Short mmCIF file of C-alpha atoms and ligand atoms in Angstrom, two decimals:
data_model
loop_
_atom_site.label_atom_id
_atom_site.label_comp_id
_atom_site.label_asym_id
_atom_site.label_seq_id
_atom_site.Cartn_x
_atom_site.Cartn_y
_atom_site.Cartn_z
CA UNK A 1 -129.96 -53.16 -223.87
CA UNK A 2 -129.34 -56.73 -222.58
CA UNK A 3 -131.20 -59.65 -224.45
CA UNK A 4 -133.85 -60.97 -221.98
CA UNK A 5 -132.29 -63.80 -219.73
CA UNK A 6 -133.38 -67.51 -220.47
CA UNK A 7 -135.43 -68.68 -217.63
CA UNK A 8 -137.19 -72.06 -216.94
CA UNK A 9 -140.72 -70.62 -215.57
CA UNK A 10 -142.90 -67.06 -215.51
CA UNK A 11 -145.99 -67.13 -213.28
CA UNK A 12 -148.39 -64.30 -214.00
CA UNK A 13 -150.95 -63.53 -211.32
CA UNK A 14 -153.36 -61.03 -210.11
CA UNK A 15 -151.86 -61.08 -206.68
CA UNK A 16 -148.66 -62.19 -204.74
CA UNK A 17 -148.55 -62.06 -201.14
CA UNK A 18 -144.93 -62.92 -200.66
CA UNK A 19 -145.05 -62.52 -196.72
CA UNK A 20 -141.36 -61.16 -197.04
CA UNK A 21 -141.76 -58.34 -197.20
CA UNK A 22 -145.43 -58.33 -195.87
CA UNK A 23 -148.09 -56.85 -198.20
CA UNK A 24 -149.68 -57.72 -201.78
CA UNK A 25 -148.58 -57.29 -205.15
CA UNK A 26 -150.60 -56.55 -207.80
CA UNK A 27 -150.51 -57.81 -211.61
CA UNK A 28 -147.04 -59.08 -210.95
CA UNK A 29 -145.26 -62.23 -212.24
CA UNK A 30 -143.07 -64.84 -210.21
CA UNK A 31 -140.05 -65.75 -212.38
CA UNK A 32 -138.40 -69.40 -211.80
CA UNK A 33 -135.23 -70.86 -212.96
CA UNK A 34 -133.13 -73.81 -211.65
CA UNK A 35 -135.95 -74.60 -209.03
CA UNK A 36 -135.71 -71.16 -207.28
CA UNK A 37 -137.21 -67.61 -207.22
CA UNK A 38 -135.20 -65.34 -209.39
CA UNK A 39 -137.43 -62.19 -209.64
CA UNK A 40 -140.57 -60.75 -208.56
CA UNK A 41 -141.66 -57.93 -211.19
CA UNK A 42 -144.61 -56.17 -213.00
CA UNK A 43 -146.18 -58.70 -215.93
CA UNK A 44 -145.69 -55.84 -218.24
CA UNK A 45 -141.86 -55.60 -217.76
CA UNK A 46 -141.27 -59.28 -218.10
CA UNK A 47 -140.76 -59.73 -221.92
CA UNK A 48 -137.60 -57.09 -221.97
CA UNK A 49 -136.10 -58.96 -219.01
CA UNK A 50 -136.70 -62.92 -219.26
CA UNK A 51 -137.26 -65.16 -222.03
CA UNK A 52 -139.49 -67.82 -219.97
CA UNK A 53 -138.96 -71.38 -221.28
CA UNK A 54 -142.85 -72.05 -219.61
CA UNK A 55 -145.21 -69.18 -218.78
CA UNK A 56 -148.48 -69.72 -216.60
CA UNK A 57 -151.19 -67.11 -216.83
CA UNK A 58 -153.27 -67.26 -213.50
CA UNK A 59 -155.21 -63.84 -213.90
CA UNK A 60 -157.94 -64.29 -211.28
CA UNK A 61 -155.71 -66.14 -208.47
CA UNK A 62 -153.25 -65.10 -205.38
CA UNK A 63 -149.84 -66.48 -205.16
CA UNK A 64 -148.51 -67.33 -201.83
CA UNK A 65 -145.49 -69.35 -200.55
CA UNK A 66 -146.39 -73.39 -199.85
CA UNK A 67 -148.17 -74.03 -196.75
CA UNK A 68 -146.03 -75.90 -193.99
CA UNK A 69 -147.65 -77.89 -192.04
CA UNK A 70 -145.45 -77.96 -188.96
CA UNK A 71 -147.03 -80.62 -187.11
CA UNK A 72 -148.87 -84.16 -188.38
CA UNK A 73 -148.54 -88.27 -188.26
CA UNK A 74 -149.25 -88.49 -192.20
CA UNK A 75 -149.77 -92.09 -192.23
CA UNK A 76 -152.74 -91.85 -189.55
CA UNK A 77 -154.65 -90.64 -192.37
CA UNK A 78 -155.99 -94.06 -192.70
CA UNK A 79 -157.43 -94.02 -189.25
CA UNK A 80 -159.12 -90.55 -189.72
CA UNK A 81 -162.45 -90.44 -188.15
CA UNK A 82 -161.56 -94.02 -186.50
CA UNK A 83 -162.73 -92.90 -183.18
CA UNK A 84 -164.23 -89.56 -182.66
CA UNK A 85 -165.54 -87.57 -179.30
CA UNK A 86 -163.06 -89.06 -176.80
CA UNK A 87 -160.11 -87.20 -174.98
CA UNK A 88 -156.59 -87.76 -175.47
CA UNK A 89 -155.99 -90.31 -172.81
CA UNK A 90 -158.99 -92.77 -174.19
CA UNK A 91 -158.41 -91.76 -177.54
CA UNK A 92 -154.64 -92.85 -177.53
CA UNK A 93 -155.20 -95.81 -175.10
CA UNK A 94 -158.54 -97.61 -175.81
CA UNK A 95 -158.30 -96.80 -179.65
CA UNK A 96 -155.31 -95.85 -181.56
CA UNK A 97 -153.04 -97.68 -179.68
CA UNK A 98 -154.65 -100.90 -180.17
CA UNK A 99 -155.48 -100.32 -184.03
CA UNK A 100 -151.73 -99.30 -184.56
CA UNK A 101 -150.69 -102.59 -182.65
CA UNK A 102 -152.43 -104.74 -184.98
CA UNK A 103 -152.02 -102.91 -188.12
CA UNK A 104 -149.25 -100.55 -188.15
CA UNK A 105 -146.45 -101.97 -191.09
CA UNK A 106 -144.15 -100.27 -193.73
CA UNK A 107 -147.04 -100.88 -195.81
CA UNK A 108 -149.54 -99.18 -193.96
CA UNK A 109 -146.71 -96.08 -193.45
CA UNK A 110 -146.04 -96.04 -197.05
CA UNK A 111 -150.20 -96.09 -198.12
CA UNK A 112 -151.05 -93.80 -195.35
CA UNK A 113 -148.39 -91.36 -195.82
CA UNK A 114 -148.83 -91.28 -199.45
CA UNK A 115 -152.84 -90.80 -199.02
CA UNK A 116 -151.65 -87.82 -196.89
CA UNK A 117 -149.21 -86.17 -199.11
CA UNK A 118 -151.88 -86.21 -201.76
CA UNK A 119 -154.51 -84.54 -199.80
CA UNK A 120 -151.85 -81.71 -198.48
CA UNK A 121 -150.49 -81.35 -201.97
CA UNK A 122 -154.15 -80.87 -203.25
CA UNK A 123 -154.83 -78.29 -200.01
CA UNK A 124 -151.63 -76.06 -200.81
CA UNK A 125 -149.46 -77.85 -198.35
CA UNK A 126 -146.02 -78.29 -199.60
CA UNK A 127 -144.02 -79.21 -196.71
CA UNK A 128 -144.97 -81.58 -193.73
CA UNK A 129 -143.14 -82.11 -190.29
CA UNK A 130 -144.17 -86.05 -189.67
CA UNK A 131 -143.66 -88.21 -186.56
CA UNK A 132 -144.68 -91.59 -186.93
CA UNK A 133 -143.39 -95.49 -186.93
CA UNK A 134 -141.72 -96.93 -189.71
CA UNK A 135 -140.05 -93.51 -190.90
CA UNK A 136 -138.36 -95.38 -193.75
CA UNK A 137 -141.49 -96.12 -195.56
CA UNK A 138 -142.73 -92.53 -194.80
CA UNK A 139 -139.70 -90.93 -196.50
CA UNK A 140 -140.14 -93.44 -199.59
CA UNK A 141 -143.81 -92.11 -200.10
CA UNK A 142 -142.98 -88.38 -199.33
CA UNK A 143 -139.86 -88.69 -202.14
CA UNK A 144 -142.88 -90.36 -204.62
CA UNK A 145 -145.07 -87.36 -203.78
CA UNK A 146 -142.07 -84.89 -204.28
CA UNK A 147 -143.62 -83.22 -200.71
CA UNK A 148 -140.73 -81.68 -198.68
CA UNK A 149 -140.61 -83.07 -195.07
CA UNK A 150 -139.15 -83.05 -192.08
CA UNK A 151 -139.35 -86.83 -190.82
CA UNK A 152 -139.29 -87.56 -187.39
CA UNK A 153 -137.21 -90.45 -185.74
CA UNK A 154 -139.92 -91.64 -183.25
CA UNK A 155 -138.83 -92.66 -180.10
CA UNK A 156 -140.92 -94.61 -177.31
CA UNK A 157 -139.73 -96.11 -173.83
CA UNK A 158 -142.21 -98.97 -174.42
CA UNK A 159 -142.05 -101.79 -177.28
CA UNK A 160 -144.60 -101.64 -180.69
CA UNK A 161 -144.80 -104.06 -183.42
CA UNK A 162 -141.96 -101.26 -185.10
CA UNK A 163 -139.02 -101.33 -182.50
CA UNK A 164 -138.47 -103.03 -179.00
CA UNK A 165 -136.88 -100.20 -176.78
CA UNK A 166 -135.54 -96.55 -176.88
CA UNK A 167 -132.32 -97.74 -178.49
CA UNK A 168 -134.24 -99.83 -180.97
CA UNK A 169 -136.11 -96.76 -182.17
CA UNK A 170 -133.20 -94.70 -182.71
CA UNK A 171 -131.38 -97.21 -184.37
CA UNK A 172 -134.12 -97.72 -187.00
CA UNK A 173 -134.21 -94.16 -187.15
CA UNK A 174 -130.78 -93.34 -187.81
CA UNK A 175 -131.00 -96.13 -190.47
CA UNK A 176 -133.92 -94.37 -192.27
CA UNK A 177 -131.96 -91.24 -192.17
CA UNK A 178 -128.73 -92.64 -193.61
CA UNK A 179 -130.96 -94.59 -196.41
CA UNK A 180 -132.57 -90.64 -197.55
CA UNK A 181 -129.20 -88.65 -196.67
CA UNK A 182 -129.63 -87.75 -200.33
CA UNK A 183 -133.16 -86.94 -200.98
CA UNK A 184 -133.16 -83.09 -201.57
CA UNK A 185 -136.45 -82.81 -200.27
CA UNK A 186 -136.43 -84.50 -196.96
CA UNK A 187 -134.36 -84.12 -193.59
CA UNK A 188 -134.78 -85.96 -190.73
CA UNK A 189 -135.18 -84.99 -186.68
CA UNK A 190 -135.51 -86.71 -183.15
CA UNK A 191 -138.92 -86.97 -182.34
CA UNK A 192 -139.73 -88.80 -178.82
CA UNK A 193 -143.63 -88.96 -178.50
CA UNK A 194 -143.64 -87.00 -175.19
CA UNK A 195 -142.43 -86.18 -171.71
CA UNK A 196 -144.84 -88.76 -170.35
CA UNK A 197 -143.94 -91.72 -172.71
CA UNK A 198 -140.51 -91.20 -172.54
CA UNK A 199 -138.20 -91.20 -169.63
CA UNK A 200 -135.38 -89.15 -168.33
CA UNK A 201 -132.49 -91.73 -169.56
CA UNK A 202 -133.47 -92.00 -173.08
CA UNK A 203 -134.37 -87.93 -173.35
CA UNK A 204 -130.37 -88.05 -172.31
CA UNK A 205 -129.74 -89.98 -175.46
CA UNK A 206 -131.86 -87.95 -177.71
CA UNK A 207 -129.97 -84.71 -176.22
CA UNK A 208 -126.78 -86.06 -177.02
CA UNK A 209 -127.49 -87.03 -180.61
CA UNK A 210 -129.17 -84.11 -181.24
CA UNK A 211 -126.03 -82.21 -179.98
CA UNK A 212 -124.00 -83.92 -181.84
CA UNK A 213 -125.66 -84.39 -185.06
CA UNK A 214 -127.39 -81.24 -185.23
CA UNK A 215 -130.82 -82.65 -185.22
CA UNK A 216 -133.99 -80.77 -184.33
CA UNK A 217 -136.36 -82.42 -181.32
CA UNK A 218 -140.17 -82.69 -182.21
CA UNK A 219 -142.16 -83.88 -179.40
CA UNK A 220 -145.58 -82.96 -178.05
CA UNK A 221 -145.48 -81.17 -174.83
CA UNK A 222 -148.34 -80.24 -172.19
CA UNK A 223 -150.41 -80.92 -174.47
CA UNK A 224 -153.35 -81.95 -171.81
CA UNK A 225 -154.04 -80.68 -167.96
CA UNK A 226 -153.74 -84.49 -166.89
CA UNK A 227 -150.12 -84.50 -168.26
CA UNK A 228 -149.10 -81.14 -166.28
CA UNK A 229 -150.77 -82.95 -163.22
CA UNK A 230 -149.34 -86.01 -163.65
CA UNK A 231 -145.87 -84.54 -164.37
CA UNK A 232 -146.20 -82.12 -161.38
CA UNK A 233 -146.97 -84.72 -158.89
CA UNK A 234 -144.07 -87.02 -160.01
CA UNK A 235 -141.14 -84.94 -160.05
CA UNK A 236 -142.68 -81.24 -158.81
CA UNK A 237 -141.50 -79.84 -162.62
CA UNK A 238 -143.97 -78.85 -165.51
CA UNK A 239 -142.93 -81.02 -168.23
CA UNK A 240 -141.79 -78.14 -170.16
CA UNK A 241 -139.47 -77.69 -167.37
CA UNK A 242 -137.92 -81.36 -167.25
CA UNK A 243 -137.27 -81.04 -170.58
CA UNK A 244 -135.23 -77.54 -170.25
CA UNK A 245 -133.65 -79.49 -167.19
CA UNK A 246 -132.51 -82.42 -169.33
CA UNK A 247 -131.43 -79.89 -171.94
CA UNK A 248 -133.30 -80.59 -174.68
CA UNK A 249 -134.71 -77.09 -175.13
CA UNK A 250 -133.00 -74.63 -177.69
CA UNK A 251 -133.49 -73.10 -181.09
CA UNK A 252 -134.34 -76.73 -182.74
CA UNK A 253 -136.92 -77.58 -180.12
CA UNK A 254 -140.06 -77.91 -181.71
CA UNK A 255 -142.72 -78.08 -178.89
CA UNK A 256 -146.10 -79.19 -180.50
CA UNK A 257 -149.66 -78.60 -178.67
CA UNK A 258 -147.97 -76.78 -175.63
CA UNK A 259 -151.61 -75.68 -174.33
CA UNK A 260 -151.16 -75.90 -170.62
CA UNK A 261 -148.31 -73.17 -170.17
CA UNK A 262 -147.33 -71.57 -167.00
CA UNK A 263 -145.55 -68.46 -166.99
CA UNK A 264 -142.57 -70.05 -166.26
CA UNK A 265 -143.01 -72.28 -169.01
CA UNK A 266 -143.67 -69.38 -171.76
CA UNK A 267 -140.63 -67.20 -170.22
CA UNK A 268 -138.32 -70.54 -170.93
CA UNK A 269 -139.87 -71.04 -174.12
CA UNK A 270 -139.02 -67.50 -174.85
CA UNK A 271 -135.34 -67.61 -173.60
CA UNK A 272 -134.02 -70.79 -175.33
CA UNK A 273 -135.83 -69.40 -178.40
CA UNK A 274 -138.07 -72.78 -178.87
CA UNK A 275 -140.72 -72.72 -181.68
CA UNK A 276 -144.26 -73.68 -180.69
CA UNK A 277 -146.44 -76.02 -183.03
CA UNK A 278 -150.46 -74.88 -182.59
CA UNK A 279 -152.73 -77.37 -183.60
CA UNK A 280 -156.04 -75.47 -182.62
CA UNK A 281 -158.19 -77.82 -184.62
CA UNK A 282 -157.03 -81.26 -182.66
CA UNK A 283 -156.71 -79.20 -179.34
CA UNK A 284 -160.44 -78.58 -179.82
CA UNK A 285 -161.56 -81.93 -180.66
CA UNK A 286 -159.89 -83.58 -177.75
CA UNK A 287 -161.07 -80.97 -175.41
CA UNK A 288 -157.35 -80.31 -174.63
CA UNK A 289 -157.64 -76.65 -173.92
CA UNK A 290 -156.72 -73.74 -175.88
CA UNK A 291 -153.44 -72.57 -176.21
CA UNK A 292 -152.05 -69.42 -174.81
CA UNK A 293 -151.06 -68.25 -178.16
CA UNK A 294 -151.41 -64.77 -177.30
CA UNK A 295 -148.79 -64.99 -174.55
CA UNK A 296 -146.51 -66.60 -176.76
CA UNK A 297 -146.50 -64.19 -179.06
CA UNK A 298 -146.04 -61.51 -176.99
CA UNK A 299 -142.78 -63.00 -175.43
CA UNK A 300 -141.60 -63.45 -179.16
CA UNK A 301 -141.81 -66.74 -179.11
CA UNK A 302 -142.03 -68.24 -182.67
CA UNK A 303 -145.42 -70.02 -183.36
CA UNK A 304 -146.12 -72.40 -186.26
CA UNK A 305 -149.56 -74.43 -187.26
CA UNK A 306 -150.17 -77.89 -187.65
CA UNK A 307 -152.49 -80.18 -188.32
CA UNK A 308 -151.67 -83.16 -186.01
CA UNK A 309 -152.97 -86.41 -187.63
CA UNK A 310 -156.14 -87.15 -189.54
CA UNK A 311 -157.38 -89.55 -186.60
CA UNK A 312 -157.81 -86.31 -184.14
CA UNK A 313 -158.94 -83.49 -186.44
CA UNK A 314 -160.09 -85.11 -188.96
CA UNK A 315 -158.37 -83.17 -192.19
CA UNK A 316 -154.95 -81.99 -192.93
CA UNK A 317 -156.22 -78.78 -193.99
CA UNK A 318 -153.92 -75.79 -193.16
CA UNK A 319 -156.78 -73.47 -194.47
CA UNK A 320 -159.13 -74.01 -191.84
CA UNK A 321 -156.64 -74.32 -189.01
CA UNK A 322 -155.36 -70.95 -190.09
CA UNK A 323 -159.07 -69.62 -189.73
CA UNK A 324 -159.82 -71.88 -186.61
CA UNK A 325 -156.55 -70.17 -185.18
CA UNK A 326 -157.12 -66.48 -185.65
CA UNK A 327 -160.80 -67.02 -184.38
CA UNK A 328 -160.20 -69.08 -181.25
CA UNK A 329 -157.23 -66.42 -180.35
CA UNK A 330 -159.79 -63.71 -180.90
CA UNK A 331 -162.44 -65.29 -178.66
CA UNK A 332 -159.81 -66.43 -176.18
CA UNK A 333 -158.17 -62.89 -175.74
CA UNK A 334 -161.60 -61.11 -176.05
CA UNK A 335 -159.93 -58.96 -178.25
CA UNK A 336 -161.09 -58.76 -181.86
CA UNK A 337 -157.21 -57.52 -183.12
CA UNK A 338 -155.82 -60.96 -181.33
CA UNK A 339 -154.22 -62.73 -184.24
CA UNK A 340 -154.98 -61.03 -187.62
CA UNK A 341 -155.05 -62.71 -190.97
CA UNK A 342 -151.84 -61.69 -191.96
CA UNK A 343 -150.28 -63.13 -189.06
CA UNK A 344 -152.15 -66.57 -189.10
CA UNK A 345 -150.71 -66.59 -193.11
CA UNK A 346 -147.25 -66.01 -191.83
CA UNK A 347 -147.83 -68.78 -189.16
CA UNK A 348 -148.99 -71.04 -191.70
CA UNK A 349 -145.69 -70.30 -193.88
CA UNK A 350 -142.71 -68.53 -192.75
CA UNK A 351 -142.93 -69.22 -188.89
CA UNK A 352 -143.84 -73.14 -189.81
CA UNK A 353 -140.25 -72.69 -191.98
CA UNK A 354 -138.26 -71.27 -188.83
CA UNK A 355 -139.89 -73.98 -186.63
CA UNK A 356 -138.39 -76.51 -188.62
CA UNK A 357 -135.09 -75.02 -189.49
CA UNK A 358 -136.23 -74.37 -193.33
CA UNK A 359 -136.39 -70.64 -193.27
CA UNK A 360 -133.26 -69.95 -195.19
CA UNK A 361 -134.79 -72.46 -198.53
CA UNK A 362 -138.50 -71.55 -197.72
CA UNK A 363 -141.41 -69.91 -195.79
CA UNK A 364 -141.73 -67.06 -198.29
CA UNK A 365 -141.60 -65.94 -201.80
CA UNK A 366 -138.06 -64.17 -201.67
CA UNK A 367 -135.33 -64.08 -204.19
CA UNK A 368 -132.76 -66.97 -203.59
CA UNK A 369 -135.48 -69.25 -202.03
CA UNK A 370 -136.69 -72.72 -203.32
CA UNK A 371 -139.87 -71.92 -205.86
CA UNK A 372 -142.56 -73.68 -203.36
CA UNK A 373 -145.38 -71.69 -204.62
CA UNK A 374 -149.36 -72.12 -204.10
CA UNK A 375 -152.22 -70.90 -206.50
CA UNK A 376 -155.57 -70.19 -205.15
CA UNK A 377 -158.23 -68.92 -207.39
CA UNK A 378 -160.06 -66.03 -206.29
CA UNK A 379 -163.12 -66.14 -209.19
CA UNK A 380 -165.92 -67.92 -207.50
CA UNK A 381 -168.95 -66.25 -205.88
CA UNK A 382 -168.27 -67.12 -202.68
CA UNK A 383 -164.75 -65.03 -202.90
CA UNK A 384 -166.23 -62.07 -204.14
CA UNK A 385 -166.05 -59.33 -203.80
CA UNK A 386 -162.50 -59.32 -202.55
CA UNK A 387 -160.91 -55.97 -201.12
CA UNK A 388 -158.08 -57.64 -199.14
CA UNK A 389 -156.76 -61.16 -200.61
CA UNK A 390 -155.00 -61.68 -197.26
CA UNK A 391 -158.05 -61.68 -195.24
CA UNK A 392 -159.77 -64.18 -197.88
CA UNK A 393 -157.18 -66.27 -197.89
CA UNK A 394 -157.49 -66.86 -193.86
CA UNK A 395 -161.04 -66.24 -193.46
CA UNK A 396 -162.88 -66.99 -196.97
CA UNK A 397 -160.83 -69.56 -199.23
CA UNK A 398 -160.87 -73.28 -198.76
CA UNK A 399 -158.37 -76.06 -199.62
CA UNK A 400 -160.52 -76.47 -202.96
CA UNK A 401 -159.47 -73.22 -204.25
CA UNK A 402 -156.05 -74.16 -204.67
CA UNK A 403 -155.45 -75.28 -208.24
CA UNK A 404 -151.83 -75.33 -208.81
CA UNK A 405 -149.00 -76.33 -206.63
CA UNK A 406 -144.72 -75.69 -207.60
CA UNK A 407 -142.49 -77.24 -205.43
CA UNK A 408 -139.03 -76.36 -206.22
CA UNK A 409 -140.19 -74.88 -209.51
CA UNK A 410 -142.16 -78.69 -210.40
CA UNK A 411 -145.91 -78.41 -210.84
CA UNK A 412 -146.82 -81.01 -208.56
CA UNK A 413 -150.36 -79.92 -208.64
CA UNK A 414 -152.08 -78.95 -212.19
CA UNK A 415 -155.54 -77.32 -212.39
CA UNK A 416 -156.17 -79.21 -209.39
CA UNK A 417 -155.00 -82.33 -210.35
CA UNK A 418 -151.96 -84.51 -209.11
CA UNK A 419 -149.07 -84.70 -211.11
CA UNK A 420 -146.62 -87.12 -208.91
CA UNK A 421 -149.41 -89.49 -207.61
CA UNK A 422 -152.00 -91.86 -209.03
CA UNK A 423 -154.98 -90.36 -207.24
CA UNK A 424 -157.43 -93.54 -208.04
CA UNK A 425 -154.70 -95.99 -206.64
CA UNK A 426 -154.56 -93.84 -203.00
CA UNK A 427 -158.39 -94.15 -203.34
CA UNK A 428 -158.07 -97.60 -203.81
CA UNK A 429 -155.53 -98.23 -200.99
CA UNK A 430 -157.76 -96.35 -198.52
CA UNK A 431 -161.04 -98.20 -199.52
CA UNK A 432 -158.55 -101.47 -199.05
CA UNK A 433 -157.28 -100.37 -195.34
CA UNK A 434 -160.97 -99.36 -194.45
CA UNK A 435 -161.94 -103.00 -194.72
CA UNK A 436 -159.05 -104.41 -192.91
CA UNK A 437 -159.20 -101.82 -189.95
CA UNK A 438 -163.02 -101.77 -189.20
ZN1 ZN B 1 -149.28 -85.13 -182.79
#
C-alpha cells in the first residue's frame, strides 16, 4: 500500500456542490495542493490517501466554487446610495458623471475598489469583472485583496479627469496592463463604456487591439429602450448589430445588460458565441427593463450574473442576484420552471468564468482547477430544514452565511473575518469619502 500523499489542505464538508458534474456530494472532502484542487473524495477515505498539512472541518457547511461577479464598477462602492429612484440617463448625467468629475482620482479608485473587494470576499465572490477609471489603482487594490479580477481598460470618446480622448484612454489602459502583467490573479480586457458613448472610429481601434492582443471586449449594450431607439434613429441598426458590423462580437465579447434585444440581436449573440451578463437588480432599480434570459438560454447564449456598481444596486451581493434572477425569469416567462436554482448557481459560477474566459482555471470544483472555494454555513434556524442544498443556496441562504473563502488555496476569509484586508481601515476610508462627497 502507498504512503499517504502530503498535500497542503483538506476541507471536510457536509455537502459539496462542484457544479461540474452537476449534483451534490455528501460527507466529502476537497483536497488542495499548490493552490489547485487535486481530489474530491469521501471524508472517510482521506486518511489512507492523503497526509494534509492543514485540515478544516466544516460539518454543517456547503462548499461551492467562488462566485464570479461578471460585471461591476468596484470603485463606485464609494457612491453607494448617492442617487436613488432615477432612470439611467438622469442618474448618469445629473448625478454620477458630475460626482465622478469632481472626485475620481487614483486614491478614490484604490479605496473604493478595496472596499468593494472586502464586501465581495465576505459575500463569497472570488472573481470580479471590473470596469472603471484608473485601472492601475483598481489593480493595486485587487492585488492587495488577493481577489481574482478581469480589469477593464475603460474607453470613452469624451474627456474625463482620467483621460482626454480615446487614444489617451487606450494608452493609459495598456500602461496599467503592462504594469500588472506578472500578477497571477489579474487579467485585462478592453472596456469601451457603451455603443452610445464610443463612436465607430474608436470601436475600429478597439476591435483591432482585441484581435492583435487576444483581449476580451467588455461593454454595456442595449441597456435601455432609449439607447436602442436613439441608435436606430441614428444608424438604422440596433446597438448590438452595429457592434457586430464593426467586428466587435465573438466568443470574447462580454455584453452587459442586453435588456432590449430583438430576434436578430439574439441570433447574432448566439451565432457569434458571445456572453451576456445579466444584472437583474440594477436593471430593476433603474427601471431599464427585464432582459430576455429565457430566450437567450434557449438559443444557447452563455449568460453570467453581475451586480453592476453599488451606485445602482446598491449591494455587491451575488446571493441576492441569483435569487432575483431566478424569480424574475419565472415571472417574466409566467413559467415556474424558468431558471431553476441549479441554473442560477451555475450562472454565478461556471458561466461567469466562461464569460471572462477563465473557465479552464475557475468556475467549478473540478480536479486541476484553482482552489477558489466558498463555505456557506447551513446551521441557523432560518436555513433549516434543508432538503436540497442547491435550492437553499439560491432561495434561502444570504451572503452573511458565508464563513470561509479560499482563492488559489489561500484562506482570504476565515470565520467571517478578512485575512488580506484591514476591515477597520476600509470602514474609516468609507466614512472619510462620505464626508467629501456629500
Ligand atoms: Zn455597469
